[in-house]
Tab-separated table of C-alpha atoms in Angstrom:
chain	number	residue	atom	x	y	z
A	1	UNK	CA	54.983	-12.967	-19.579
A	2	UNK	CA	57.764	-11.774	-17.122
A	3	UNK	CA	57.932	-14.402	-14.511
A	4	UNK	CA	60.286	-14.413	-11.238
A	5	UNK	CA	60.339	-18.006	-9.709
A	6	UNK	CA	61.701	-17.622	-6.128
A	7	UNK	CA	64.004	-20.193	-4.778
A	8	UNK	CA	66.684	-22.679	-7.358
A	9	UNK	CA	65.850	-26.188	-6.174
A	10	UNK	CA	64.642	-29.015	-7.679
A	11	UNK	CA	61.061	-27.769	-7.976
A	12	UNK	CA	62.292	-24.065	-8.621
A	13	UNK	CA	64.643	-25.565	-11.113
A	14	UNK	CA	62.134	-27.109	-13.146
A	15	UNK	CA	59.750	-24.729	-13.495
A	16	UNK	CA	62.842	-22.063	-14.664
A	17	UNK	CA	63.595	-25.220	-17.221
A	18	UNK	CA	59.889	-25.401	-18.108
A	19	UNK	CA	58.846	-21.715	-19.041
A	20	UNK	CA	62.062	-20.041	-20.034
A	21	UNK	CA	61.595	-20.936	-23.804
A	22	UNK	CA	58.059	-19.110	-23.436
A	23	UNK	CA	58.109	-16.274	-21.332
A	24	UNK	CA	61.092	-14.575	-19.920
A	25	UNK	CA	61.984	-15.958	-16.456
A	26	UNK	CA	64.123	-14.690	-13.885
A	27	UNK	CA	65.263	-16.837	-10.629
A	28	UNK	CA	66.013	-15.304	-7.237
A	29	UNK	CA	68.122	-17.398	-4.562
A	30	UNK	CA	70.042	-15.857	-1.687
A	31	UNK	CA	72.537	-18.863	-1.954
A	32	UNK	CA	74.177	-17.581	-5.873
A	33	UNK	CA	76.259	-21.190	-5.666
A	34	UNK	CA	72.474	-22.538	-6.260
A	35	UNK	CA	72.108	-20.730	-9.635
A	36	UNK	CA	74.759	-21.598	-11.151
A	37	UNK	CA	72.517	-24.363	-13.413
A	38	UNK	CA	70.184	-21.984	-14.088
A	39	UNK	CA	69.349	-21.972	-18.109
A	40	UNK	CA	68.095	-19.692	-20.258
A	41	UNK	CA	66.865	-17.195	-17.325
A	42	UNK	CA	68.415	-14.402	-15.579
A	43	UNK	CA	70.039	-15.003	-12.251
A	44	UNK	CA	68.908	-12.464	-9.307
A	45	UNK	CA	70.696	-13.286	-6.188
A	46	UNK	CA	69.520	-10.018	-4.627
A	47	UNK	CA	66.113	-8.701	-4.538
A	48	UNK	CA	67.055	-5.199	-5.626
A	49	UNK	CA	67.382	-6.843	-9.178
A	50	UNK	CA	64.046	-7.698	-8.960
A	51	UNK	CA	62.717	-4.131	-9.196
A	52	UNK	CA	64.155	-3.513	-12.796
A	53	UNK	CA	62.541	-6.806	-13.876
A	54	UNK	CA	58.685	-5.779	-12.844
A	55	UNK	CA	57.851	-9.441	-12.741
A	56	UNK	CA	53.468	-9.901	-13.774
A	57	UNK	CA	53.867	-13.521	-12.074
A	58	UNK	CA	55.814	-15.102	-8.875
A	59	UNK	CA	55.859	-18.791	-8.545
A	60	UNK	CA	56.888	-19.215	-4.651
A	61	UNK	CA	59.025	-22.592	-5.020
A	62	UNK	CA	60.896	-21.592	-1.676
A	63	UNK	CA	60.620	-24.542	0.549
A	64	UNK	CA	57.309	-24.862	2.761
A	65	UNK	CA	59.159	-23.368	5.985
A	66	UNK	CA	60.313	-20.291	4.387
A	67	UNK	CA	56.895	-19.962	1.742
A	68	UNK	CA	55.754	-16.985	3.798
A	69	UNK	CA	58.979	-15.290	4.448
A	70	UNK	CA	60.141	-15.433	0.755
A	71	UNK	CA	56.837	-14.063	0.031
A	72	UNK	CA	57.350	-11.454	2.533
A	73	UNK	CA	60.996	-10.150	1.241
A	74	UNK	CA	59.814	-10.057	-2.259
A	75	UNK	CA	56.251	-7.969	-1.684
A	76	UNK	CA	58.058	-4.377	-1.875
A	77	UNK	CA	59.829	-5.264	-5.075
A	78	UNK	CA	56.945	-5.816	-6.711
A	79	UNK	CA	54.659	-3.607	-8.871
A	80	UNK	CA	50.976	-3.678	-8.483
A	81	UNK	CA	49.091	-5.899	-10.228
A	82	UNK	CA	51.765	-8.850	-10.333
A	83	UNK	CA	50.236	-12.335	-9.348
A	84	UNK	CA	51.389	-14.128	-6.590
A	85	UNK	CA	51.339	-17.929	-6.745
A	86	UNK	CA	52.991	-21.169	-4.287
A	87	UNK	CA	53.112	-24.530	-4.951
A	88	UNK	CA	53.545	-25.605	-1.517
A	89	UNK	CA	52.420	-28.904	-0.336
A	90	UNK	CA	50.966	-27.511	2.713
A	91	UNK	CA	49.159	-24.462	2.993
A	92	UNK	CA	49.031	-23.385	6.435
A	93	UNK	CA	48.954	-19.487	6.799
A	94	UNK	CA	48.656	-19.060	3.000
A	95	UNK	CA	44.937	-18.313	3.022
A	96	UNK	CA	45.527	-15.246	5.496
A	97	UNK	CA	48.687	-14.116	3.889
A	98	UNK	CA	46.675	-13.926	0.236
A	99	UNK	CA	43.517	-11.961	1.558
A	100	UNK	CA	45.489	-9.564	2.935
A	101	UNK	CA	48.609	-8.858	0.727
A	102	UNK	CA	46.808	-6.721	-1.781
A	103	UNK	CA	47.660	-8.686	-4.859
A	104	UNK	CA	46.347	-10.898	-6.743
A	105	UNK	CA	46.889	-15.074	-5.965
A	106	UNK	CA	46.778	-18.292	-7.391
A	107	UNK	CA	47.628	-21.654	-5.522
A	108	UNK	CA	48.284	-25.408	-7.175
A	109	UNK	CA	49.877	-28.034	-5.921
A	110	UNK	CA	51.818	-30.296	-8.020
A	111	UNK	CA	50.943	-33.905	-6.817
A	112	UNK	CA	54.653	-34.730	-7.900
A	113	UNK	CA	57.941	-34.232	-6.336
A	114	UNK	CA	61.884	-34.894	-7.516
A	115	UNK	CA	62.207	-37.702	-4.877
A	116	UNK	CA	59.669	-39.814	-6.465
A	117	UNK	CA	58.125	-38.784	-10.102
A	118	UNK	CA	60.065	-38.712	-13.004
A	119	UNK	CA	60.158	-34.988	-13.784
A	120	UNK	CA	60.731	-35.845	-17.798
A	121	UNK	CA	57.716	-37.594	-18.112
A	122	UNK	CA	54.367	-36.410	-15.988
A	123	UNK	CA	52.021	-37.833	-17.863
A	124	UNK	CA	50.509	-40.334	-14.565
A	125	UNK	CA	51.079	-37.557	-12.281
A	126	UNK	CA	48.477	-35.278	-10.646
A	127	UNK	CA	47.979	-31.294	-10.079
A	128	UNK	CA	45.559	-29.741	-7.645
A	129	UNK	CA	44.641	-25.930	-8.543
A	130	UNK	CA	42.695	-23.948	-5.897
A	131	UNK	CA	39.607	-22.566	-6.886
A	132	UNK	CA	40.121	-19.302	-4.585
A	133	UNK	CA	42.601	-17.579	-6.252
A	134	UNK	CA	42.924	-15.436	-9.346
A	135	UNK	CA	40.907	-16.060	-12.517
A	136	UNK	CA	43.716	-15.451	-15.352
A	137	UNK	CA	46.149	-16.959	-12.551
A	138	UNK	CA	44.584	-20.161	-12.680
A	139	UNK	CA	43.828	-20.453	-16.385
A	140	UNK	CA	47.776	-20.020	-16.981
A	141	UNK	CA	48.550	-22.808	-14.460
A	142	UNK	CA	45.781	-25.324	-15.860
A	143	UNK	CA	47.060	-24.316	-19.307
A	144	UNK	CA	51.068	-25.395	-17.821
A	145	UNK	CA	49.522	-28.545	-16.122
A	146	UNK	CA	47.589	-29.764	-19.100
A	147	UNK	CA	50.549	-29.452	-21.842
A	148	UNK	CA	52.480	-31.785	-19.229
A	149	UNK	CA	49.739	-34.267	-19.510
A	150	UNK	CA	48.545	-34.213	-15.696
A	151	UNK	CA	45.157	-34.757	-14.013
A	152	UNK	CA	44.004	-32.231	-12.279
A	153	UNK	CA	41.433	-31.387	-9.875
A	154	UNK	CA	39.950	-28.186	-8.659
A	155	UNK	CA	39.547	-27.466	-4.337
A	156	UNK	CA	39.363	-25.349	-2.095
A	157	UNK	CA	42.087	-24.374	0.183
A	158	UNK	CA	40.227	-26.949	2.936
A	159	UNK	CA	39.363	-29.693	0.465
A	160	UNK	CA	42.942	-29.362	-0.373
A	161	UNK	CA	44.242	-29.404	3.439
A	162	UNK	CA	41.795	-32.529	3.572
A	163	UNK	CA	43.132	-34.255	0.527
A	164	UNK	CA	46.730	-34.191	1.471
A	165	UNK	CA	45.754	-35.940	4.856
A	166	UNK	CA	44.812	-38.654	2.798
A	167	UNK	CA	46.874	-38.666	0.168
A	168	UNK	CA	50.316	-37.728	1.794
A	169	UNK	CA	49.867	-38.472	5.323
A	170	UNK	CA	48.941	-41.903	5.075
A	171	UNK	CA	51.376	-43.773	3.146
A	172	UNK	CA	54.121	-40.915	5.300
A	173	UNK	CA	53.116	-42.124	8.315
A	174	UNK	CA	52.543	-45.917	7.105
A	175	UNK	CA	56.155	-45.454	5.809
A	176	UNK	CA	57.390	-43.801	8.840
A	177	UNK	CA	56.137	-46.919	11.300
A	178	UNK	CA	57.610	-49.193	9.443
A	179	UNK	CA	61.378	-47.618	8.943
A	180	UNK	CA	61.176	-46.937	12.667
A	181	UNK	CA	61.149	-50.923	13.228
A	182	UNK	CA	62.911	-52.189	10.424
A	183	UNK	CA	66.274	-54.036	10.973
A	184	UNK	CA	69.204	-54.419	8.616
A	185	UNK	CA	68.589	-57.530	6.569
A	186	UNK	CA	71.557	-59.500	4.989
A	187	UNK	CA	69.226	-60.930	2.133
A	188	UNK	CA	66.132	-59.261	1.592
A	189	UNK	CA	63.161	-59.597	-0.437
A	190	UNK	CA	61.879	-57.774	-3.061
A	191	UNK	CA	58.799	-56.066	-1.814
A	192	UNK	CA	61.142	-55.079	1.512
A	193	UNK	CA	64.002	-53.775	-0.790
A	194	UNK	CA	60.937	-51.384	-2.272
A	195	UNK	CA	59.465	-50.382	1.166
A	196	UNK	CA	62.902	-49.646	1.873
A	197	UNK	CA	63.297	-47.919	-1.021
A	198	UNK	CA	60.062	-45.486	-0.499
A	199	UNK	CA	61.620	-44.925	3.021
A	200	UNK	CA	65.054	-43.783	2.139
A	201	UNK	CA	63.618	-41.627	-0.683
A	202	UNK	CA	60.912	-40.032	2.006
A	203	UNK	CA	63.892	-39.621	4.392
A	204	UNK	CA	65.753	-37.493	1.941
A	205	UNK	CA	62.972	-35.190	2.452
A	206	UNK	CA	62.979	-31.345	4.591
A	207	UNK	CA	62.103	-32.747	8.089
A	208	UNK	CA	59.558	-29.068	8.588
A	209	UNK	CA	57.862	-30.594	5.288
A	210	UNK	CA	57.272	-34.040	6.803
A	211	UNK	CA	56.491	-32.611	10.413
A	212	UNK	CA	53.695	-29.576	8.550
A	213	UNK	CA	52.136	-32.348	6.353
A	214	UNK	CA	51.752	-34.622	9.849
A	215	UNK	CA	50.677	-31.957	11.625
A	216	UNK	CA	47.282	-31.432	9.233
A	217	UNK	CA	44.049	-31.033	11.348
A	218	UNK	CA	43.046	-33.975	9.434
A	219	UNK	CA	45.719	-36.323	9.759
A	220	UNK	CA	44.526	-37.599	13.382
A	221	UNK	CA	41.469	-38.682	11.867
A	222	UNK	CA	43.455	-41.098	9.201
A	223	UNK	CA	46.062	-42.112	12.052
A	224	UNK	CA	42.877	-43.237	13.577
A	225	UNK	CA	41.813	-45.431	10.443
A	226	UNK	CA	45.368	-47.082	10.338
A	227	UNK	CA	45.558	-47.806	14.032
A	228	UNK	CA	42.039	-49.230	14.105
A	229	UNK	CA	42.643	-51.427	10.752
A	230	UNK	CA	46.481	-52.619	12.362
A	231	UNK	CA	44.490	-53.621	15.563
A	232	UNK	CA	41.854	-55.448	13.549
A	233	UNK	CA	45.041	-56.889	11.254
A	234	UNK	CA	46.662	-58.045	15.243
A	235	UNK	CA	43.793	-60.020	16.251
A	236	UNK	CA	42.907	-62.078	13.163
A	237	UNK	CA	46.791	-63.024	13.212
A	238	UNK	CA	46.919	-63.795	16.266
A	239	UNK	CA	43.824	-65.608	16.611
A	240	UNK	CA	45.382	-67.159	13.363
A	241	UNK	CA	41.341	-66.857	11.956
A	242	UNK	CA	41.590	-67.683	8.410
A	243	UNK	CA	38.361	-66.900	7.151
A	244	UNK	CA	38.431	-63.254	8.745
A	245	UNK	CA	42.157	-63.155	7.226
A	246	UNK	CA	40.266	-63.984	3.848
A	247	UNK	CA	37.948	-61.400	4.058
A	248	UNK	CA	40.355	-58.421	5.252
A	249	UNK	CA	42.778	-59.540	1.737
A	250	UNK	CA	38.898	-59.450	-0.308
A	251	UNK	CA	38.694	-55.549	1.489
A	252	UNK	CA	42.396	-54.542	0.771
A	253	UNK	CA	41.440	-55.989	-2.940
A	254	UNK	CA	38.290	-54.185	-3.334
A	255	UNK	CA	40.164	-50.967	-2.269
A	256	UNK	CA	42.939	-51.013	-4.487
A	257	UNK	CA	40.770	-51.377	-7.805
């Protein structure tokens, strides 16, 4: 299969490094200093190269703030029939780009990123493949998911949005409050070296990615559960109540099995 993978970062980099021994795979950047590492694939730093190439798949691994636009650019150098696909982490104004681009889509999420997972070895890691997309689409991305040895789990574009409120926003937002009142410590422990850790690596991150994942509909509602559990955390301390103290450890217990 002819691919075109848009964008050479990290993510866009590792997909070129995944499929190129398979299918041939082109990369497109505007930036040509960013394909320089670019292996086994041919290097397109204009879209007018693209036309030649008559791509049947593009794997959108711009970052989320340009998703649409790179989609967008690339739309009249494509020939009919080719499958669009994103991996974005937040899929605000996909839906309505999709239904009316006149191509056929697929949409996954890898439940991974550089910053974190271990891109050599996926085999704990997580992939979420939307069921409203493009039959043969999705059967070539649960085919790529499952000979890396992830989970994966099928929803729709809302169970998705309502997933990542959960799962992303959080342990961002738990990580968030607690960077914004740490204080340099001359001899810290352990589990504060690691929270610092998670920070600094969450940090590193686009700030459009952190503010689009906060801004889910959903994530008031789980803002809501922290605050309320924080508040309930407050009193027992300072009531210094330690059978309630007991029984809020027995429910963090229960919830981490």
């Amino acid at each position: 299969m002819r691919i075109l993978i848009l964008g050479a970062g990290k993510m866009g980099s590792f997909f070129s490094d995944l499929l190129s021994f398979s299918h041939e795979v082109a990369v497109y950047d505007p930036d040509p200093k960013r394909l320089r590492f670019s292996f086994n694939a041919l290097r397109f730093a204009s879209l007018d190269e693209v036309d030649g190439f008559q791509p049947e798949l593009v794997i959108n691994a711009a970052t989320v703030k340009y998703t649409l636009d790179a989609f967008r650019a690339v739309l009249p150098h494509l020939p009919q029939g080719c499958i669009l696909s994103d991996i974005a982490s937040v899929k605000n104004g996909l839906p309505e780009f999709y239904a009316t681009c006149g191509h056929p889509f697929v949409s996954t999420h890898p439940m991974f990123g550089p910053t974190f997972a271990s891109l050599s070895n996926l085999a704990n890691e997580n992939a979420i493949i939307i069921t409203e997309g493009d039959h043969l689409g999705r059967v070539f991305f649960k085919d790529l998911y499952n000979s890396l040895g992830l989970h994966i789990e099928e929803y729709t574009f809302r169970e998705h949005d309502r997933t990542i409120a959960y799962s992303l926003s959080i342990p961002f937002a738990s990580t968030l409050v607690f960077a914004s009142v740490m204080k340099h410590q001359d001899a810290p422990g352990t589990t504060f070296k690691r929270h610092m850790a998670i920070a600094r690596g969450l940090m590193s991150e686009d700030d459009f990615l952190l503010s689009e994942i906060m801004f889910n509909p959903d994530t008031p509602e789980q803002l809501d559960k922290i605050t309320a559990r924080l508040e309930e955390l407050k009193a027992i301390v300072a009531a210094r109540d330690s059978d309630a103290m007991k029984n809020y450890l027995a429910t963090v217990r229960d919830n981490l099995k």
